[in-house]
Amino acid sequence: MTAAIELNGVSKWFGDFQALNSVSLSVAQGDKVVICGPSGSGKSTAIRCVNRLEKHEEGIIRVDGIKLDDTTVSQVRQEVGMVFQQFNLFPHLSVLNNLTLGPIRARGLSKTEAQDRAMAYLERVHIPEQAGKYPKQLSGGQQQRVAIARSLCMEPKILLFDEPTSALDPEMISEVLEVMVELADSGMTMIVVTHEMGFARKVADTMVFMDQGQIVETADPETFFGQPRTERCQRFLKQILQH
Amino acid sequence: MNKNVNRVLLIVAVGLFLSGCGQGWGWYVVDPSTKSGWINLKFLMSGFWYTILLSFVSLLIAIPIGLLVALPGFSKNPFLRGFNRTYVELIRALPVLVAILWIHYGLPTLFPSIDLTVFWSGVIALSICETAFLAEIFRAGIQSIPKGQTEAAQSISLSYFDRMYYVILPQALRRILPAIGNQFVYMLKMSSLVSVIGMGELVRKANELAVTEYRALEIYSVLVLEYLVLILVVSAGVRWLEKKLGADESQ
């Protein structure tokens, strides 16, 4: 079986700053990978390269067997959904229209088909009653769940999460994590950049620790949290688990 | 605030009329209670139609062109960006009056078969000059939309056209509406320049009347008021539109 995502020697620079330094990672279908690391370590850049919101400059990225380059971007984006730290809902559209826009315009669904699908996924993130509202009228946690539903409406094979709970008030984090755990249980392939180590322990098949643009450590959660090999990773975990 | 401004304007206007009692003024020339005065007044106001039509048609043509000039400015292709910059810099440097004269009197030498009426010469000149300013307004408006909106639209596989049409422009338009209203006011005033090639708009009518009646002071005072009223009405219209469009976003 081809890997859902494969990064091979991927490098990327922002000017003189090397954001990614020969990153290699393989994610099997159905796998849940959690990436953590200090800020500026390249973890967001890494997943943003997977659906080409950032362009990698060296190395090869394959998504579901498709080699990612300028000619295959749209093909790859059909396979990959993304959830952002800042939700990035469309503020001028109602929740329902946020959800149906992609399926109608990019998947060619009819309006009623798209609405049925949207309602089904709103149901799945537990807020069907918010369909008629505008994003501003919702709490942060609700907005992020709408954003997750918006990604699901495109029925992607892979979901990327870029610090999905970092912009949320503490009391709203659990409602979003709960939805993500349910998604993980349903067999979705997920790459999650997060500092929520409780969530990571619960769902991750593989833990990845990044620092200074490199993957420093890759391990299953038990080993990762129990006996981290590298000193940098130990230090990071110590800091983050204190809170 | 607004009410106070209106009150001051009213006092100024009334003051102007009352001052007609003084020696220097001769308001009889546009006194609606006399037959000749009423005819003169109607003649002056008959210019409204073309002033409004010129400005409105020019703006309507300039908006899509301005957008088409603005969009290449965001391209990664340096030639497209260069086109945007060159166009804006060149057209912005072209005075409206020069454009009007060039198009109406100069262009027929190059293309003798084209017979432009003064109205269309005016529309072409006004709209070309306007496109450069609108392009800059569109650029600012599109730039003001957070990058995350584009990224979210990309992540749900929307094409470039769909991203612009459904996500970016509806939000940008709301933000630039005040600036576009401003440009419409500017356009109303610049349309007065088309009088030099003989367009029968407000200024032309006033000029014609002034040379037959020899009462420049009163006639041009009426002209001042005509523009004032026109532009106050347009401003109110733009504010109403802003409120209407802003409503669903801030609900």
XYZ file of C-alpha atoms in Angstrom:
494
model
C 0.000 0.000 0.000
C 1.336 3.454 -0.886
C 1.918 5.777 2.012
C -0.687 8.496 2.456
C 2.034 11.080 2.767
C 5.717 10.774 2.132
C 8.290 13.504 2.656
C 11.772 12.771 1.419
C 14.622 15.175 2.167
C 12.333 18.202 2.101
C 14.035 21.573 2.588
C 12.716 25.107 2.528
C 14.175 28.542 3.128
C 12.578 31.880 3.986
C 15.297 34.176 2.693
C 18.421 33.179 4.594
C 16.513 31.310 7.259
C 16.276 27.584 6.691
C 12.799 26.626 7.868
C 13.036 22.952 6.894
C 16.252 21.001 6.795
C 15.964 17.740 4.907
C 12.769 16.523 6.546
C 11.749 12.939 5.838
C 8.559 11.402 7.135
C 6.228 8.648 6.033
C 2.594 8.502 7.088
C 0.623 5.356 6.347
C -3.066 5.477 5.535
C -5.138 5.749 8.699
C -2.123 6.852 10.719
C -2.292 9.670 13.205
C 0.925 11.628 13.463
C 1.391 14.342 16.060
C 4.176 16.852 15.484
C 5.439 18.947 18.355
C 8.391 21.183 18.993
C 9.325 24.690 20.047
C 7.959 27.638 18.046
C 9.931 28.325 14.902
C 10.947 24.674 14.651
C 9.305 24.272 11.236
C 6.399 22.052 12.242
C 3.739 24.331 10.708
C 5.863 24.897 7.618
C 6.190 21.146 7.214
C 2.450 20.490 7.057
C 1.812 23.642 5.036
C 4.170 22.202 2.421
C 1.998 19.096 2.171
C -0.845 21.023 0.495
C 1.517 23.568 -1.003
C 0.484 26.613 0.992
C 4.260 26.802 1.165
C 6.441 25.611 -1.682
C 9.236 23.218 -0.713
C 12.482 23.912 -2.504
C 14.299 20.611 -2.202
C 13.255 17.015 -1.784
C 10.127 15.149 -2.796
C 6.630 15.158 -1.313
C 4.178 12.465 -2.343
C 0.540 12.586 -1.329
C -1.375 9.380 -1.934
C 1.292 8.458 -4.469
C 1.048 11.771 -6.363
C 4.311 13.667 -6.564
C 3.613 17.231 -5.468
C 4.681 19.969 -7.893
C 3.124 22.980 -9.637
C 1.177 20.781 -12.021
C -0.340 18.511 -9.371
C -1.267 21.066 -6.689
C -4.985 21.008 -7.372
C -5.017 17.218 -7.571
C -3.240 16.998 -4.204
C -5.494 19.580 -2.579
C -8.495 17.428 -3.467
C -7.043 14.740 -1.195
C -5.958 16.943 1.686
C -8.031 19.028 4.087
C -6.586 21.607 6.419
C -7.655 23.103 9.730
C -5.978 26.370 10.706
C -5.030 27.920 14.021
C -7.092 31.023 13.230
C -10.064 28.995 11.838
C -10.125 31.172 8.693
C -13.869 30.855 8.227
C -15.345 33.146 5.584
C -16.908 35.929 7.678
C -19.333 37.124 4.992
C -20.930 33.701 4.555
C -23.253 31.828 6.877
C -21.994 28.618 8.463
C -23.946 26.579 5.925
C -22.528 28.548 2.993
C -19.017 28.228 4.417
C -19.540 24.476 4.242
C -21.235 24.211 0.849
C -18.954 26.573 -1.113
C -16.197 24.006 -1.695
C -18.434 21.034 -2.521
C -20.506 23.117 -4.969
C -17.666 24.966 -6.710
C -14.831 22.425 -6.534
C -16.695 19.106 -6.362
C -19.637 19.943 -8.605
C -22.327 18.979 -6.122
C -25.802 20.445 -6.483
C -26.920 22.906 -3.845
C -29.211 20.423 -2.112
C -26.597 17.654 -2.151
C -24.040 20.050 -0.696
C -26.466 21.206 1.988
C -27.323 17.658 2.971
C -23.647 16.856 3.239
C -22.968 20.042 5.209
C -25.718 19.240 7.696
C -24.394 15.705 8.116
C -20.932 16.996 9.018
C -22.297 19.752 11.261
C -24.120 16.940 13.026
C -20.798 15.157 13.367
C -19.131 18.161 15.017
C -22.223 18.550 17.223
C -23.464 21.971 16.094
C -26.193 21.447 13.462
C -28.257 24.189 15.118
C -25.683 26.854 14.141
C -26.102 26.348 10.375
C -27.837 29.658 9.739
C -25.512 31.821 11.822
C -22.490 33.848 10.769
C -19.013 32.912 12.073
C -18.816 36.034 14.261
C -21.862 34.890 16.214
C -20.128 31.679 17.307
C -17.631 31.004 20.065
C -14.054 30.136 19.159
C -14.616 26.457 19.829
C -17.721 26.415 17.658
C -15.891 28.269 14.886
C -13.084 25.726 14.897
C -15.585 22.878 14.763
C -17.251 24.562 11.768
C -13.789 24.801 10.186
C -13.283 21.069 10.755
C -16.694 20.370 9.225
C -15.782 22.579 6.254
C -12.716 20.433 5.620
C -14.717 17.222 6.040
C -17.296 18.388 3.499
C -14.594 18.040 0.843
C -14.268 14.390 1.943
C -10.474 14.421 1.978
C -8.369 11.329 2.563
C -5.991 13.208 4.808
C -6.558 15.993 7.323
C -3.861 18.414 8.430
C -4.277 20.348 11.678
C -2.088 23.406 12.239
C -2.228 24.128 15.994
C -6.028 23.838 15.988
C -6.494 24.717 19.654
C -3.794 27.364 20.125
C -6.118 30.309 19.489
C -8.856 28.998 21.777
C -9.827 29.922 25.322
C -8.983 27.036 27.674
C -12.601 26.037 28.275
C -13.165 25.536 24.548
C -10.167 23.366 23.840
C -11.776 20.119 24.983
C -14.828 20.422 22.714
C -12.511 20.701 19.694
C -10.201 17.907 20.855
C -13.207 15.679 21.440
C -14.258 16.102 17.804
C -10.701 15.361 16.714
C -10.561 12.181 18.785
C -13.824 11.023 17.199
C -12.335 11.722 13.779
C -9.222 9.751 14.654
C -11.366 6.833 15.793
C -13.193 6.882 12.457
C -9.927 5.979 10.692
C -9.028 9.357 9.137
C -5.372 9.898 8.293
C -4.273 12.875 10.340
C -1.187 14.995 10.864
C -1.625 17.252 13.845
C 0.684 20.030 14.946
C -0.211 20.642 18.569
C 1.046 21.136 22.103
C -1.878 19.181 23.533
C 0.098 16.230 24.865
C -2.947 14.571 26.445
C -4.546 14.404 23.023
C -1.277 13.177 21.527
C -1.031 10.306 24.035
C -4.602 9.327 23.319
C -4.618 9.237 19.506
C -1.102 9.358 18.099
C 0.390 6.344 16.334
C 3.596 8.268 15.849
C 5.067 11.232 17.703
C 7.430 13.552 15.857
C 9.634 16.099 17.593
C 11.024 18.919 15.454
C 13.625 21.527 16.277
C 15.404 24.042 14.044
C 13.814 22.724 10.886
C 14.788 19.134 11.494
C 13.011 16.047 12.699
C 14.928 15.264 15.848
C 12.968 12.317 17.117
C 10.270 9.994 15.817
C 8.750 7.364 18.097
C 5.538 5.730 19.234
C 3.875 7.724 22.045
C 4.873 5.292 24.803
C 8.572 5.493 23.995
C 8.352 9.168 23.156
C 6.891 10.210 26.494
C 8.551 7.420 28.516
C 12.132 7.489 27.298
C 12.836 10.306 24.887
C 16.258 9.665 23.385
C 17.543 13.110 22.638
C 18.370 15.751 25.175
C 16.523 18.501 23.236
C 13.346 16.463 23.233
C 13.654 15.675 26.932
C 14.051 19.358 27.712
C 11.058 20.293 25.553
C 8.796 17.664 27.098
C 9.839 18.672 30.580
C 8.895 22.274 29.906
C 5.625 21.538 28.205
C 4.427 18.878 30.655
C 5.021 21.076 33.675
C 1.893 23.045 32.877
C -22.081 66.390 13.808
C -23.761 65.779 10.485
C -26.785 67.851 11.445
C -24.543 70.750 12.397
C -22.814 70.628 9.031
C -26.165 70.713 7.261
C -27.268 73.648 9.380
C -24.151 75.656 8.558
C -24.607 74.925 4.875
C -28.216 76.051 5.046
C -27.247 79.313 6.726
C -24.593 79.963 4.091
C -27.091 79.288 1.330
C -29.795 81.494 2.833
C -27.178 84.178 3.447
C -26.199 84.109 -0.199
C -29.774 84.579 -1.300
C -30.496 87.350 1.185
C -27.368 89.158 0.112
C -29.097 89.503 -3.235
C -30.760 92.563 -1.709
C -27.356 94.278 -1.742
C -26.037 96.308 -4.657
C -23.573 93.839 -6.153
C -26.096 91.043 -6.662
C -28.861 90.634 -9.161
C -30.717 87.480 -8.291
C -33.570 88.423 -10.670
C -31.679 86.521 -13.341
C -32.547 83.202 -11.691
C -35.614 84.276 -9.697
C -38.100 81.414 -10.078
C -41.036 83.768 -9.421
C -40.457 85.583 -12.696
C -40.947 83.907 -16.050
C -37.493 84.647 -17.480
C -35.828 83.776 -14.181
C -37.618 80.425 -14.082
C -36.621 79.666 -17.664
C -32.982 80.504 -16.830
C -33.081 78.328 -13.740
C -34.542 75.403 -15.673
C -31.860 75.900 -18.311
C -29.125 75.710 -15.635
C -30.621 72.612 -14.066
C -30.968 70.861 -17.406
C -27.229 70.197 -17.104
C -27.815 67.778 -14.211
C -28.742 64.933 -16.514
C -25.462 64.840 -18.424
C -23.285 65.507 -15.385
C -24.838 62.495 -13.656
C -24.875 60.309 -16.764
C -21.246 61.092 -17.657
C -19.990 60.306 -14.170
C -22.120 57.235 -13.648
C -21.367 55.596 -17.001
C -17.655 56.410 -16.624
C -17.512 54.880 -13.158
C -19.433 51.819 -14.310
C -16.921 51.251 -17.103
C -13.909 52.061 -14.930
C -14.750 49.626 -12.099
C -14.272 46.332 -14.000
C -11.233 47.707 -15.848
C -9.735 48.957 -12.580
C -10.196 45.468 -11.123
C -8.583 43.843 -14.158
C -5.625 46.194 -13.792
C -5.350 45.566 -10.042
C -5.361 41.743 -10.119
C -2.086 41.231 -12.060
C -0.422 43.292 -9.308
C -0.721 40.226 -7.054
C 0.802 37.835 -9.555
C 4.066 36.027 -8.992
C 4.895 36.756 -12.631
C 7.078 39.911 -12.739
C 5.742 40.882 -16.185
C 2.161 40.939 -14.954
C 3.178 42.948 -11.887
C 5.131 45.256 -14.182
C 2.042 45.749 -16.349
C 0.064 46.770 -13.269
C 2.687 49.251 -12.063
C 3.333 50.750 -15.503
C -0.351 51.199 -16.229
C -1.050 52.846 -12.888
C 1.963 55.170 -13.058
C 1.305 56.243 -16.655
C -2.436 56.750 -16.429
C -2.248 58.443 -13.033
C 0.074 61.037 -14.576
C -2.461 61.905 -17.281
C -4.568 64.971 -16.423
C -8.276 64.469 -17.127
C -8.488 67.642 -19.208
C -5.556 66.574 -21.359
C -7.154 63.165 -21.874
C -10.411 64.783 -22.969
C -8.706 67.079 -25.485
C -6.443 64.333 -26.790
C -9.265 61.866 -27.330
C -11.723 64.334 -28.805
C -9.434 66.394 -31.011
C -6.339 64.216 -31.395
C -7.654 60.681 -31.845
C -9.771 61.366 -35.001
C -6.545 62.197 -36.872
C -5.287 58.674 -36.197
C -8.626 56.978 -36.827
C -10.660 59.160 -39.176
C -13.377 56.512 -39.381
C -14.188 56.775 -35.686
C -16.688 59.491 -35.000
C -16.909 60.016 -31.256
C -19.657 62.217 -29.866
C -18.611 64.630 -27.108
C -20.414 62.390 -24.636
C -18.401 59.280 -25.515
C -15.143 61.220 -25.744
C -15.879 62.441 -22.226
C -16.803 58.972 -20.971
C -13.661 57.393 -22.415
C -11.371 60.092 -21.025
C -12.979 60.092 -17.568
C -13.063 56.323 -17.267
C -9.488 55.791 -18.436
C -8.174 58.310 -15.912
C -10.326 56.738 -13.227
C -9.103 53.176 -13.806
C -5.665 53.957 -12.371
C -7.134 55.231 -9.113
C -9.652 52.406 -8.861
C -6.896 49.866 -9.493
C -5.013 51.231 -6.496
C -8.164 51.148 -4.379
C -8.842 47.545 -5.359
C -5.242 46.640 -4.591
C -5.490 48.135 -1.125
C -8.839 46.435 -0.526
C -7.638 42.996 -1.589
C -4.424 43.388 0.389
C -6.434 44.168 3.511
C -8.066 40.709 3.501
C -6.066 38.359 5.758
C -3.922 35.796 3.964
C -5.716 33.026 5.836
C -8.826 33.632 3.744
C -6.942 32.779 0.571
C -5.301 29.785 2.244
C -8.623 28.443 3.487
C -10.089 28.871 0.009
C -7.103 27.075 -1.504
C -7.402 24.266 1.006
C -10.970 23.581 -0.164
C -9.694 23.446 -3.754
C -11.308 26.639 -5.017
C -9.973 27.896 -8.349
C -8.410 31.351 -8.628
C -11.633 32.777 -10.064
C -13.781 31.213 -7.326
C -11.436 32.392 -4.589
C -11.691 35.939 -5.877
C -15.377 35.895 -6.700
C -16.745 34.105 -3.649
C -14.212 34.810 -0.910
C -11.898 37.786 -1.417
C -13.830 40.345 -3.475
C -17.089 40.283 -1.486
C -15.075 41.140 1.630
C -12.788 43.631 -0.122
C -15.684 45.466 -1.793
C -17.285 46.149 1.549
C -14.098 47.712 2.803
C -13.453 49.871 -0.244
C -17.005 51.088 -0.705
C -16.278 54.428 1.050
C -13.282 54.960 -1.221
C -15.334 54.162 -4.316
C -17.981 56.621 -3.123
C -15.213 59.168 -2.852
C -14.139 58.457 -6.413
C -17.731 58.928 -7.604
C -17.802 62.381 -5.998
C -14.458 63.153 -7.620
C -15.841 61.951 -10.944
C -18.898 64.219 -10.647
C -16.587 67.171 -10.262
C -14.137 66.116 -12.973
C -17.021 65.680 -15.431
C -17.216 69.499 -15.477
C -14.077 69.437 -17.626
C -16.003 67.800 -20.457
C -17.693 71.191 -20.911
C -14.607 72.375 -22.810
C -15.468 70.145 -25.770
C -19.080 71.262 -25.700
C -20.865 68.702 -23.510
C -24.094 70.257 -22.240
C -23.580 69.463 -18.574
C -23.868 71.787 -15.584
C -20.814 73.971 -16.243
C -21.485 74.335 -19.943
C -25.068 75.428 -19.268
C -23.874 77.972 -16.747
C -21.253 79.303 -19.155
C -23.814 79.655 -21.921
C -26.209 81.514 -19.690
C -23.500 83.724 -18.228
C -22.448 85.047 -21.630
C -25.994 85.957 -22.592
C -27.193 87.350 -19.246
C -23.959 88.976 -17.990
C -24.715 87.865 -14.421
C -21.766 85.585 -13.783
C -21.875 85.978 -10.004
C -25.419 84.697 -9.554
C -25.228 82.060 -12.245
C -21.999 80.552 -10.955
C -23.345 80.742 -7.403
C -26.255 78.595 -8.544
C -23.685 76.273 -10.130
C -21.880 75.961 -6.787
C -25.155 75.016 -5.125
C -26.025 72.556 -7.870
C -22.800 70.602 -7.297
C -23.245 70.840 -3.540
C -26.736 69.343 -3.672
C -25.693 66.652 -6.141
C -22.744 65.567 -4.062
C -24.617 65.625 -0.759
C -27.234 63.351 -2.309
C -24.559 60.980 -3.618
C -22.785 60.904 -0.243
C -26.034 60.020 1.491
C -26.594 57.265 -1.074
C -23.144 55.802 -0.496
C -23.642 55.822 3.276
C -26.948 54.049 2.870
C -25.300 51.420 0.683
C -22.480 50.977 3.210
C -24.975 50.362 5.981
C -26.937 47.913 3.886
C -23.883 45.900 2.835
C -22.184 46.084 6.217
C -25.271 44.782 7.958
C -25.005 41.044 7.371
C -21.337 40.919 8.284
C -21.697 42.622 11.652
C -24.987 41.001 12.680
